[in-house]
Structure formats: C-alpha cells, structure tokens
PDB file of C-alpha atoms and ligand atoms in Angstrom:
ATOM      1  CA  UNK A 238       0.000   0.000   0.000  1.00  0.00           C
ATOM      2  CA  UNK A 239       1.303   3.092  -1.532  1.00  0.00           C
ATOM      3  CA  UNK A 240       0.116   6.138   1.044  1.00  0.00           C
ATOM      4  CA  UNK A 241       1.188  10.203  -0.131  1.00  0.00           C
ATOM      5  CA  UNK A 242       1.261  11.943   3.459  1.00  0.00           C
ATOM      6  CA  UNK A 243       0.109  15.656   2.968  1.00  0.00           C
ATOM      7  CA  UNK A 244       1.532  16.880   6.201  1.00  0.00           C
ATOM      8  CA  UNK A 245       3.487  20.257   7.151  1.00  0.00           C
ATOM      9  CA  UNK A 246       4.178  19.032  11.047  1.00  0.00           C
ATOM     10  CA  UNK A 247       7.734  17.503  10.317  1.00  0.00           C
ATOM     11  CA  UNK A 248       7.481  16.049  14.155  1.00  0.00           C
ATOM     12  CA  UNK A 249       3.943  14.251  12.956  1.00  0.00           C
ATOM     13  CA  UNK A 250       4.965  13.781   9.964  1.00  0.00           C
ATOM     14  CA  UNK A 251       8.423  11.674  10.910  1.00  0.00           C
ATOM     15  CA  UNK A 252       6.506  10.029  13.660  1.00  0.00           C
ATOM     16  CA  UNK A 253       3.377   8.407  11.068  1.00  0.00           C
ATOM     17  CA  UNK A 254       6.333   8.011   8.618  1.00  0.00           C
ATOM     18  CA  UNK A 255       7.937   5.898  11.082  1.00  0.00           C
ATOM     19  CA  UNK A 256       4.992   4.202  12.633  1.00  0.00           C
ATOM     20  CA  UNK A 257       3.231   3.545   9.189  1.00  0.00           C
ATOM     21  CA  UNK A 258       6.750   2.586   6.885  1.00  0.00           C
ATOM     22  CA  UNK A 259       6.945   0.024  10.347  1.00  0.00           C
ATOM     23  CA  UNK A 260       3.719  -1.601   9.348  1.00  0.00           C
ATOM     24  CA  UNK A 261       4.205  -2.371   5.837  1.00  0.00           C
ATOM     25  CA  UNK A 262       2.870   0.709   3.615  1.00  0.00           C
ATOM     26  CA  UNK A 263       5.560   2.825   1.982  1.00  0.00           C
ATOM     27  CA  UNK A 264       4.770   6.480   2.769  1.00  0.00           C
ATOM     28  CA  UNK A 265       5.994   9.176   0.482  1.00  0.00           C
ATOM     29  CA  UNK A 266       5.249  12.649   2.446  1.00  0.00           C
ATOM     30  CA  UNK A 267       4.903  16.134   1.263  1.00  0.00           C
ATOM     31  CA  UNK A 268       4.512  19.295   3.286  1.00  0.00           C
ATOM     32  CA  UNK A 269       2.803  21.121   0.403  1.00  0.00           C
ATOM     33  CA  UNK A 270      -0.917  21.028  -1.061  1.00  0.00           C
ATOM     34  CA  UNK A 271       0.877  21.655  -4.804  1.00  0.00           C
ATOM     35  CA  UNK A 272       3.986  19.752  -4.968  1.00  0.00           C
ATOM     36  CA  UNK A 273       1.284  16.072  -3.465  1.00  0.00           C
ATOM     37  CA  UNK A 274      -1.104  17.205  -6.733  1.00  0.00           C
ATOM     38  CA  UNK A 275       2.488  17.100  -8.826  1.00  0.00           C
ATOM     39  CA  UNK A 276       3.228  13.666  -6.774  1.00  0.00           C
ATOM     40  CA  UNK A 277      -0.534  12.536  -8.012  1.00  0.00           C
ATOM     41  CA  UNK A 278       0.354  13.234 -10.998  1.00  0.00           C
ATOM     42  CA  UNK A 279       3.422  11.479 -11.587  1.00  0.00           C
ATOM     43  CA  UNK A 280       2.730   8.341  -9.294  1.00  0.00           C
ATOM     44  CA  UNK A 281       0.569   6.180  -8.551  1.00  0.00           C
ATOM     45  CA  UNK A 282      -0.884   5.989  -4.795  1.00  0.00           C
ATOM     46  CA  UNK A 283      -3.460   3.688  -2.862  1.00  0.00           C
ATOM     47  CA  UNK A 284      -3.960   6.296  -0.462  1.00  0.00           C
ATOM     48  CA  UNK A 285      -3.836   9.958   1.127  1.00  0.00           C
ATOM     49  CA  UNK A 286      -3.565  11.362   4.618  1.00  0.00           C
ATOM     50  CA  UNK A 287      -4.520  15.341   4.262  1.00  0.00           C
ATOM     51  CA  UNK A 288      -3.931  17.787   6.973  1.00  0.00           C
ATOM     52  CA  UNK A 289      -6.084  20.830   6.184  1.00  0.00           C
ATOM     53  CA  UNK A 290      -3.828  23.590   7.308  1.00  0.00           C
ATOM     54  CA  UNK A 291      -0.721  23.720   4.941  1.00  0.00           C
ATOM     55  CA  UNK A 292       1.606  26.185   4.194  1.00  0.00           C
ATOM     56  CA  UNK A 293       0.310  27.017   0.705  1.00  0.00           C
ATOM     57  CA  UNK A 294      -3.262  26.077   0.534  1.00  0.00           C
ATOM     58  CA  UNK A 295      -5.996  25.115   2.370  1.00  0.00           C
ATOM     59  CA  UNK A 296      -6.636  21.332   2.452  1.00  0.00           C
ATOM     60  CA  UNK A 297     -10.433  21.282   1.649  1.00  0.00           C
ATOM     61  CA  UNK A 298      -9.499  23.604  -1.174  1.00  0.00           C
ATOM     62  CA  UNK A 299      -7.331  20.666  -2.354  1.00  0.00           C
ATOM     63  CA  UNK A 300      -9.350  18.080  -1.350  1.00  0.00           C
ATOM     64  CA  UNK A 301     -12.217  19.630  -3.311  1.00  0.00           C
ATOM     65  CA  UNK A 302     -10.160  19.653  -6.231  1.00  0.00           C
ATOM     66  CA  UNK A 303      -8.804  16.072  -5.855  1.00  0.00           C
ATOM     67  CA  UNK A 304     -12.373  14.824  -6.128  1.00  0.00           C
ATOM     68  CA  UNK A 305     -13.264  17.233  -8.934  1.00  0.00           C
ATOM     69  CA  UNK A 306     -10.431  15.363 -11.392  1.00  0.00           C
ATOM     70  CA  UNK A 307     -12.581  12.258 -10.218  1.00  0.00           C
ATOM     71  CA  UNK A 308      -9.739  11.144  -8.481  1.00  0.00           C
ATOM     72  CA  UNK A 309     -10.749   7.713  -6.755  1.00  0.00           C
ATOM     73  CA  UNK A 310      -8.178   6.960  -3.550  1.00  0.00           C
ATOM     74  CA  UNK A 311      -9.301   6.749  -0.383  1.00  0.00           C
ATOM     75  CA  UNK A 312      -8.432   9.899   1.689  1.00  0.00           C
ATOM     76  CA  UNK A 313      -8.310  10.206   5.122  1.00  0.00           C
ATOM     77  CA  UNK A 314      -7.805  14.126   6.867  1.00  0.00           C
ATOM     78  CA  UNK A 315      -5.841  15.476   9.500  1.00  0.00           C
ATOM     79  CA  UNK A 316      -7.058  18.379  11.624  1.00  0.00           C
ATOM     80  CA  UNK A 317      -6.696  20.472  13.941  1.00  0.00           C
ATOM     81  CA  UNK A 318      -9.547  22.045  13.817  1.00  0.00           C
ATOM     82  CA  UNK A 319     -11.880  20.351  15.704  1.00  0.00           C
ATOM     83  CA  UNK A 320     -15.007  22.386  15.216  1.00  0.00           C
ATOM     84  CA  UNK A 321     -18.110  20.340  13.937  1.00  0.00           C
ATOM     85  CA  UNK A 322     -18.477  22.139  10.634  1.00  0.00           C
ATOM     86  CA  UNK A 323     -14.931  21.900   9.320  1.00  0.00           C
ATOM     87  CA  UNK A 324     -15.536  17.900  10.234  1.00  0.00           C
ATOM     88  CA  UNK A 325     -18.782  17.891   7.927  1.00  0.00           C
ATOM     89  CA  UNK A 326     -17.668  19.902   5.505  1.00  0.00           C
ATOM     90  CA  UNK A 327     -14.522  17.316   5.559  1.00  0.00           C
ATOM     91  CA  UNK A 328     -16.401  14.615   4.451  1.00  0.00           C
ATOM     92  CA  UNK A 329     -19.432  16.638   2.169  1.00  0.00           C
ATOM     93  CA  UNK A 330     -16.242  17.382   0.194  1.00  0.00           C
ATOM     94  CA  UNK A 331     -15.179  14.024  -0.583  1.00  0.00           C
ATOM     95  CA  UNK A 332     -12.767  12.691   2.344  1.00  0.00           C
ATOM     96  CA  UNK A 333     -13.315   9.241   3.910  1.00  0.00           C
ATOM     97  CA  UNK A 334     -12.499   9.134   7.156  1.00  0.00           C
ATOM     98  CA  UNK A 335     -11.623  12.407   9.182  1.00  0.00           C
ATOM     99  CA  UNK A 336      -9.138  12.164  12.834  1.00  0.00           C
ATOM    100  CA  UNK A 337      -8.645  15.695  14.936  1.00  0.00           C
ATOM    101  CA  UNK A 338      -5.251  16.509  16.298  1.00  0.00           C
ATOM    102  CA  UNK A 339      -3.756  15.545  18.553  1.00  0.00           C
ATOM    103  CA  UNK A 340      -4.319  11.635  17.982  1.00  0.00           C
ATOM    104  CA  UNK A 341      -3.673   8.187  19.106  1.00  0.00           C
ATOM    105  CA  UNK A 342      -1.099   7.126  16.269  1.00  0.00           C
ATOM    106  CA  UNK A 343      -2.781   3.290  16.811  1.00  0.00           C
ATOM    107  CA  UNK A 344      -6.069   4.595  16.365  1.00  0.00           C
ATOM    108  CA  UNK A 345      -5.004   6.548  12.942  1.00  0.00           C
ATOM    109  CA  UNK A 346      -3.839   3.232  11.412  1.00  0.00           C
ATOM    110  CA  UNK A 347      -6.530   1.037  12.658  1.00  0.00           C
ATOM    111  CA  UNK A 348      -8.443   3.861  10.633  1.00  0.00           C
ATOM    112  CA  UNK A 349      -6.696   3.239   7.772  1.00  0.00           C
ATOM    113  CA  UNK A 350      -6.966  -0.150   8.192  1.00  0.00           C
ATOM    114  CA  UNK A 351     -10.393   0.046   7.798  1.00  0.00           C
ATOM    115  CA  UNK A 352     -10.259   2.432   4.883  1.00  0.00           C
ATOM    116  CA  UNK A 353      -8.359   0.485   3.073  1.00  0.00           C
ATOM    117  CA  UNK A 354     -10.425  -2.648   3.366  1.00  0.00           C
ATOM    118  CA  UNK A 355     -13.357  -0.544   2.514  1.00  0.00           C
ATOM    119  CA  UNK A 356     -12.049   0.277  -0.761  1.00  0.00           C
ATOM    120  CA  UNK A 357      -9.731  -2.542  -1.760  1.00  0.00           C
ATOM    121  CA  UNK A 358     -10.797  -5.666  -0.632  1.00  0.00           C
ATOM    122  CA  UNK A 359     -14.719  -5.707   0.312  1.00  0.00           C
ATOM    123  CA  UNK A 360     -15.429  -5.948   4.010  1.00  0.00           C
ATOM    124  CA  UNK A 361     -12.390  -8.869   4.916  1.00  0.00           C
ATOM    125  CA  UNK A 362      -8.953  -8.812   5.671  1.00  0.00           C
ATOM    126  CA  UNK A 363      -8.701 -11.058   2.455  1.00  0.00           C
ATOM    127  CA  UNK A 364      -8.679 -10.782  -1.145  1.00  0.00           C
ATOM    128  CA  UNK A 365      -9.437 -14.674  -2.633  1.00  0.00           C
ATOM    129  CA  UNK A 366      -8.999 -14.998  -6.081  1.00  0.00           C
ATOM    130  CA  UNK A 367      -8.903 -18.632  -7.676  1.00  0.00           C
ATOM    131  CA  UNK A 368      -6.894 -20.599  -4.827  1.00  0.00           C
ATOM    132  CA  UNK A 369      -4.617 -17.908  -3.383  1.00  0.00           C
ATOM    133  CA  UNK A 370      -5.627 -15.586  -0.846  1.00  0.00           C
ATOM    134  CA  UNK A 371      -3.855 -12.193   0.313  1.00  0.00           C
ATOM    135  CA  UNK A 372      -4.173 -11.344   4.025  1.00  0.00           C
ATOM    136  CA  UNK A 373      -3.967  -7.766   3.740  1.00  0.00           C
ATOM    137  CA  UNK A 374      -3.037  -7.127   7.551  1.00  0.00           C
ATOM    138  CA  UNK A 375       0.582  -8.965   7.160  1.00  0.00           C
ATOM    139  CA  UNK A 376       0.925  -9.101   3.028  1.00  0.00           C
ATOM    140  CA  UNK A 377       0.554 -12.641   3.585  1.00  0.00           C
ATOM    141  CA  UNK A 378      -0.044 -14.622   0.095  1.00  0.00           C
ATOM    142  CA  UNK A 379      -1.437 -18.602   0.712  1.00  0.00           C
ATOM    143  CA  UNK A 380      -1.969 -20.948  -1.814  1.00  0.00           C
ATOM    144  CA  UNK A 381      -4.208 -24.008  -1.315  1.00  0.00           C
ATOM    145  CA  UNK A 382      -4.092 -22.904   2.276  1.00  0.00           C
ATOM    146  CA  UNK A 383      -0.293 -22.973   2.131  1.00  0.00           C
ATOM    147  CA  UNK A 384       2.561 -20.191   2.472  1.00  0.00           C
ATOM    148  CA  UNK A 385       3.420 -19.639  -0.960  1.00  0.00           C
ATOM    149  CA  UNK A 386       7.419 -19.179  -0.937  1.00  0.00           C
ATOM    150  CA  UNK A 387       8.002 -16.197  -3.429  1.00  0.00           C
ATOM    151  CA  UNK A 388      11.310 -13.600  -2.762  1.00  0.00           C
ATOM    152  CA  UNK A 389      10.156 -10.408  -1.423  1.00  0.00           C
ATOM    153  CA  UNK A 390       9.777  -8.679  -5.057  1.00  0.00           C
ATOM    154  CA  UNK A 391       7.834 -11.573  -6.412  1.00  0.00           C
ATOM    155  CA  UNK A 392       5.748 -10.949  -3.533  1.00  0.00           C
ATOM    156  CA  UNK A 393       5.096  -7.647  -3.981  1.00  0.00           C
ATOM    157  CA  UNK A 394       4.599  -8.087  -7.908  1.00  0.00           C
ATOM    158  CA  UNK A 395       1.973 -10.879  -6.838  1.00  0.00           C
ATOM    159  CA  UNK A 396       0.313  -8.375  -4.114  1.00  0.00           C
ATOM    160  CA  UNK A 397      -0.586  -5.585  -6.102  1.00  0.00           C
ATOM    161  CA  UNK A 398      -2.070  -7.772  -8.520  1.00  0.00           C
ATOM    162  CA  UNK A 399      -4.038  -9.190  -6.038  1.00  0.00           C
ATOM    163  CA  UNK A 400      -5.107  -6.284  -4.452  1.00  0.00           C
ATOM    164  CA  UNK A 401      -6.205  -4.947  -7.908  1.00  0.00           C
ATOM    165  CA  UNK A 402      -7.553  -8.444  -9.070  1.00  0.00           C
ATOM    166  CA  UNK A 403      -9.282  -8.353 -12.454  1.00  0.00           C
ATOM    167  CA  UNK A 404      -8.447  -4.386 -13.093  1.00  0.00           C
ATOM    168  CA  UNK A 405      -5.511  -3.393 -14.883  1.00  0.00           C
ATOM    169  CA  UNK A 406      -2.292  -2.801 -12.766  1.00  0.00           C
ATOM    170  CA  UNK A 407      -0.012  -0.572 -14.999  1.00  0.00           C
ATOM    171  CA  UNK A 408       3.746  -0.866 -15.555  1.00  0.00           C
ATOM    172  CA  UNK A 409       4.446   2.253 -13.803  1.00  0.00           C
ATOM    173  CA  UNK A 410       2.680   0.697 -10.459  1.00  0.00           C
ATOM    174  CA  UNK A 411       4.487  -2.027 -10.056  1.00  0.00           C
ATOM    175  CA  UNK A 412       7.735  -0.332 -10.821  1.00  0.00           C
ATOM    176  CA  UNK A 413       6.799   2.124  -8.110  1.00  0.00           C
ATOM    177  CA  UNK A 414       5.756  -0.978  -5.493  1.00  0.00           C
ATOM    178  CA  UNK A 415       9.043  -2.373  -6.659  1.00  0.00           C
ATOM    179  CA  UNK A 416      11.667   0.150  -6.718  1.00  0.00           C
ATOM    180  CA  UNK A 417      10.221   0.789  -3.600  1.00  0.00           C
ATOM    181  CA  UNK A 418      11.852  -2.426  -2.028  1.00  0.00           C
ATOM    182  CA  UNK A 419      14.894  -1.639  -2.934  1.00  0.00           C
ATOM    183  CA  UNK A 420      17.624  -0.663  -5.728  1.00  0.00           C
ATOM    184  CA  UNK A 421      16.954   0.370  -9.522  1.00  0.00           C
ATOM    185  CA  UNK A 422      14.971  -1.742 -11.771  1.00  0.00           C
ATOM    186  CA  UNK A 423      16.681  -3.084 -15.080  1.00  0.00           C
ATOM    187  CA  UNK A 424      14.768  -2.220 -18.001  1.00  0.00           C
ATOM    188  CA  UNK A 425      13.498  -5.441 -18.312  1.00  0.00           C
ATOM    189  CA  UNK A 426      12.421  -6.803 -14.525  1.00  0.00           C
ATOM    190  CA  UNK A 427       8.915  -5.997 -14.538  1.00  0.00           C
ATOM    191  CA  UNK A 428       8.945  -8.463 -17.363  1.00  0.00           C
ATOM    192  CA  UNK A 429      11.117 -10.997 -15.740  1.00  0.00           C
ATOM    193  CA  UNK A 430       9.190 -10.724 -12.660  1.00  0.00           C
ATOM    194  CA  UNK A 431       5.891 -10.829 -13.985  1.00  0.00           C
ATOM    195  CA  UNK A 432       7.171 -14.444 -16.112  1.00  0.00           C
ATOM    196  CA  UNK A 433       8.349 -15.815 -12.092  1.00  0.00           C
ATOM    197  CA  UNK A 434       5.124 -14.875 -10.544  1.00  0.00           C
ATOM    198  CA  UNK A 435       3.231 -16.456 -13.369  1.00  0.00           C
ATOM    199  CA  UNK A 436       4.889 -19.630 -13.442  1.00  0.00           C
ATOM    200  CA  UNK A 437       4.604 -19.949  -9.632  1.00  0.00           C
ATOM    201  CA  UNK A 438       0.518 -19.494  -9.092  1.00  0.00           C
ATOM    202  CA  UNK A 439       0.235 -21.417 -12.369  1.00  0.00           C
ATOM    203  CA  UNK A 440      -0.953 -24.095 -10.758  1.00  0.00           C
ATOM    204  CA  UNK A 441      -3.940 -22.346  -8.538  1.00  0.00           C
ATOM    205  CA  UNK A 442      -6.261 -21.690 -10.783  1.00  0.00           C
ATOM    206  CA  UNK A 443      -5.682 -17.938 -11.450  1.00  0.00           C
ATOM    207  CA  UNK A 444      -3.560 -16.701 -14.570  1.00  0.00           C
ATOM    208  CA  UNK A 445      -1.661 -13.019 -14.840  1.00  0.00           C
ATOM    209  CA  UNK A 446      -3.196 -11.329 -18.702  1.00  0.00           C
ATOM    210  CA  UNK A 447      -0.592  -9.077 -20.182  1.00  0.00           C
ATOM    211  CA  UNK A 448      -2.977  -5.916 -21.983  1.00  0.00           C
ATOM    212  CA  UNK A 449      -0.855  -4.926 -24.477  1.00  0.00           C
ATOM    213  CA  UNK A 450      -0.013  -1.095 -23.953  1.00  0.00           C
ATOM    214  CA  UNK A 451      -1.727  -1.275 -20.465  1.00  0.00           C
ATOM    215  CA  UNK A 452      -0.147  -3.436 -18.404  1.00  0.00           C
ATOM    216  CA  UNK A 453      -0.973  -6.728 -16.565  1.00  0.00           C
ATOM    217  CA  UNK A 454      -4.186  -8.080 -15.185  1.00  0.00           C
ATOM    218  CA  UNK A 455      -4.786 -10.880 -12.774  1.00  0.00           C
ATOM    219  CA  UNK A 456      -7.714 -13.142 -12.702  1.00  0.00           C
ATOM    220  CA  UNK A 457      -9.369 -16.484 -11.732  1.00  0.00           C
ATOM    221  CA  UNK A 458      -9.679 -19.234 -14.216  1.00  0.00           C
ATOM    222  CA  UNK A 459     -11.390 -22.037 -14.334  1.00  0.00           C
ATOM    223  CA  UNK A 460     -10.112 -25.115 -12.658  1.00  0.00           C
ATOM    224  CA  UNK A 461      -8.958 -27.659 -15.298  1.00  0.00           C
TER     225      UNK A 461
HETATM  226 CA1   CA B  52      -0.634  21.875   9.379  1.00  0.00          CA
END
C-alpha cells in the first residue's frame, strides 16, 4: 500500500512516517498542497492522509479539487480544527475518514486499516482470487491454504495484482511498489518478474493477462 502523506508538522509527519513505513505501507510525504497534486500526478498511490492547514493552501481547497479530477483513492484528513463544521464539511467534500489533532497514532492506522479494506478488498482482511488468498493485515499470500514461498519482489509483484484483481495494474505501479523495495529496476524486470510470478501461481487456478499497452491483469480461471 502506496500512502502520499500531505503533512506540514515535520514532528507528525516523521513520527506516522515511522509508525506507518513500520507496518508495511511505503509512505511518500509532502509538506505542500501543490507539490502532493504534482506527486498525483506522476505516481501512482493507494492512499492519502490530508492535513487541512498547509503552508500554501488550504486542504479542503485541495481536497475539493482532488475529487473534482474524479480522483478515486481513499483519503483520510488530518485536523486540527476540531469544530463540527470543518468535520462535515470534511467529508461533504469528498474525504473518507476524518481524525482531529492531537491523535492516538494506533487509532489513525486502525483507521486506515479500515479504509483500506473498505475500498480494496470488500469488508475482509482477504482478497481470494482462484486458490490464493492475500491477508492484507501482514501481506501474507497462501496458496491451497499454504505459504506460498516467493522472494520479497515476487511478492510484492503478486500483491498488487491481487489487491487490484481483475483491473488493470499498470507498468508504472508495479515499478513504483518495486523500486520501492529496494535498488533500480533493469529495463526489463517488470517483465522478468511478472514471467516468475506467473509460473509460480500457475498451478492455482488464477492466470496473470498481459494488456498490451496497459499493463498486466490478474484473474481467476477455471479449474482444469
Ligand atoms: Ca498543518
């Protein structure tokens, strides 16, 4: 889970950073309102955490632009504000979830917990395609009710698949989701990974589509 932190507060901003990065999601932060819609631009996110006071504009302001461009993530705000109307207004505008300053960091990712299984993967902490199933709390992947031994990039090739089963996962995201376990990607991995992952969950009834132009697209198929 890919999360762009809108945050100004570099004390609560290192500290979520910390706590979140600790739990799995890679967090790319931002104290500005125009330099996250560049970020949204150029990259692909599952998810944003908006504080509504920033240095150069005023979070709702952004927030009701984010949803004018249709944009679909998830977003959770930030506030210290804690008067009712800001709150309503908060969500009448587009955001999902809403936490007032100053804040149990557990709470906040319990939150997004929630949020994220909201949007991504129904009301469970699973995603079940064919005969693997994602735990979405630990990035677990089982097969047949196995582990399924894959290296950590596999794994993370095979996750946002999953997460996105039967949609089209571009390139570009899975680059990000990789490069953001480690070193540079050779022009090529994607490609290389993609041909390891398939091969692997070959034999549990679900198959990996290449859409030429678009990218790659996971699916169930039926058991021969
Ligand atoms: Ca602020």
């Amino acid at each position: 889970m890919k999360i762009l932190l809108i945050e100004d507060d570099e004390v609560l901003a290192d500290g979520l950073t910390h706590t979140l990065s600790a739990s799995g999601y890679t967090v790319t932060g931002t104290t500005s309102g125009a330099y996250a819609e560049h970020l949204l631009q150029a990259q692909d996110f599952d998810l944003i955490i908006l504080d509504l006071g920033l240095p150069d504009m005023d979070g709702l302001q952004l927030l009701r632009k984010l949803r004018a461009q249709k944009l679909p993530l998830p977003i959770m705000i930030l506030t210290a504000r804690d008067d009712m109307n800001t709150r309503i207004e908060g969500i009448r505008e587009g955001a999902d979830d809403y936490m007032t300053k100053p804040f149990e960091l557990g709470e906040l990712e319990a939150r997004l917990q929630a949020l994220v299984r909201r949007c991504y993967g129904g009301f469970s902490n699973t995603i079940e395609i064919g005969r693997l199933l994602l735990d979405t709390r630990n990035h677990q992947i089982k097969a047949n009710g196995q582990f399924l031994s894959l290296s950590a990039r596999e794994s993370a090739v095979l996750e946002v698949l999953l997460i996105q089963a039967n949609k089209v996962v571009s390139k570009d995201r899975i680059a990000q989701r990789l490069s953001s376990a480690g070193d540079a990607l050779a022009d090529n991995a994607i490609e290389v990974y993609i041909h390891r992952v398939r091969k692997r969950i070959e034999p549990y009834d679900v198959e990996i589509r290449t859409v030429r132009g678009l990218g790659y697209l996971l699916e169930s198929k039926p058991h021969e």
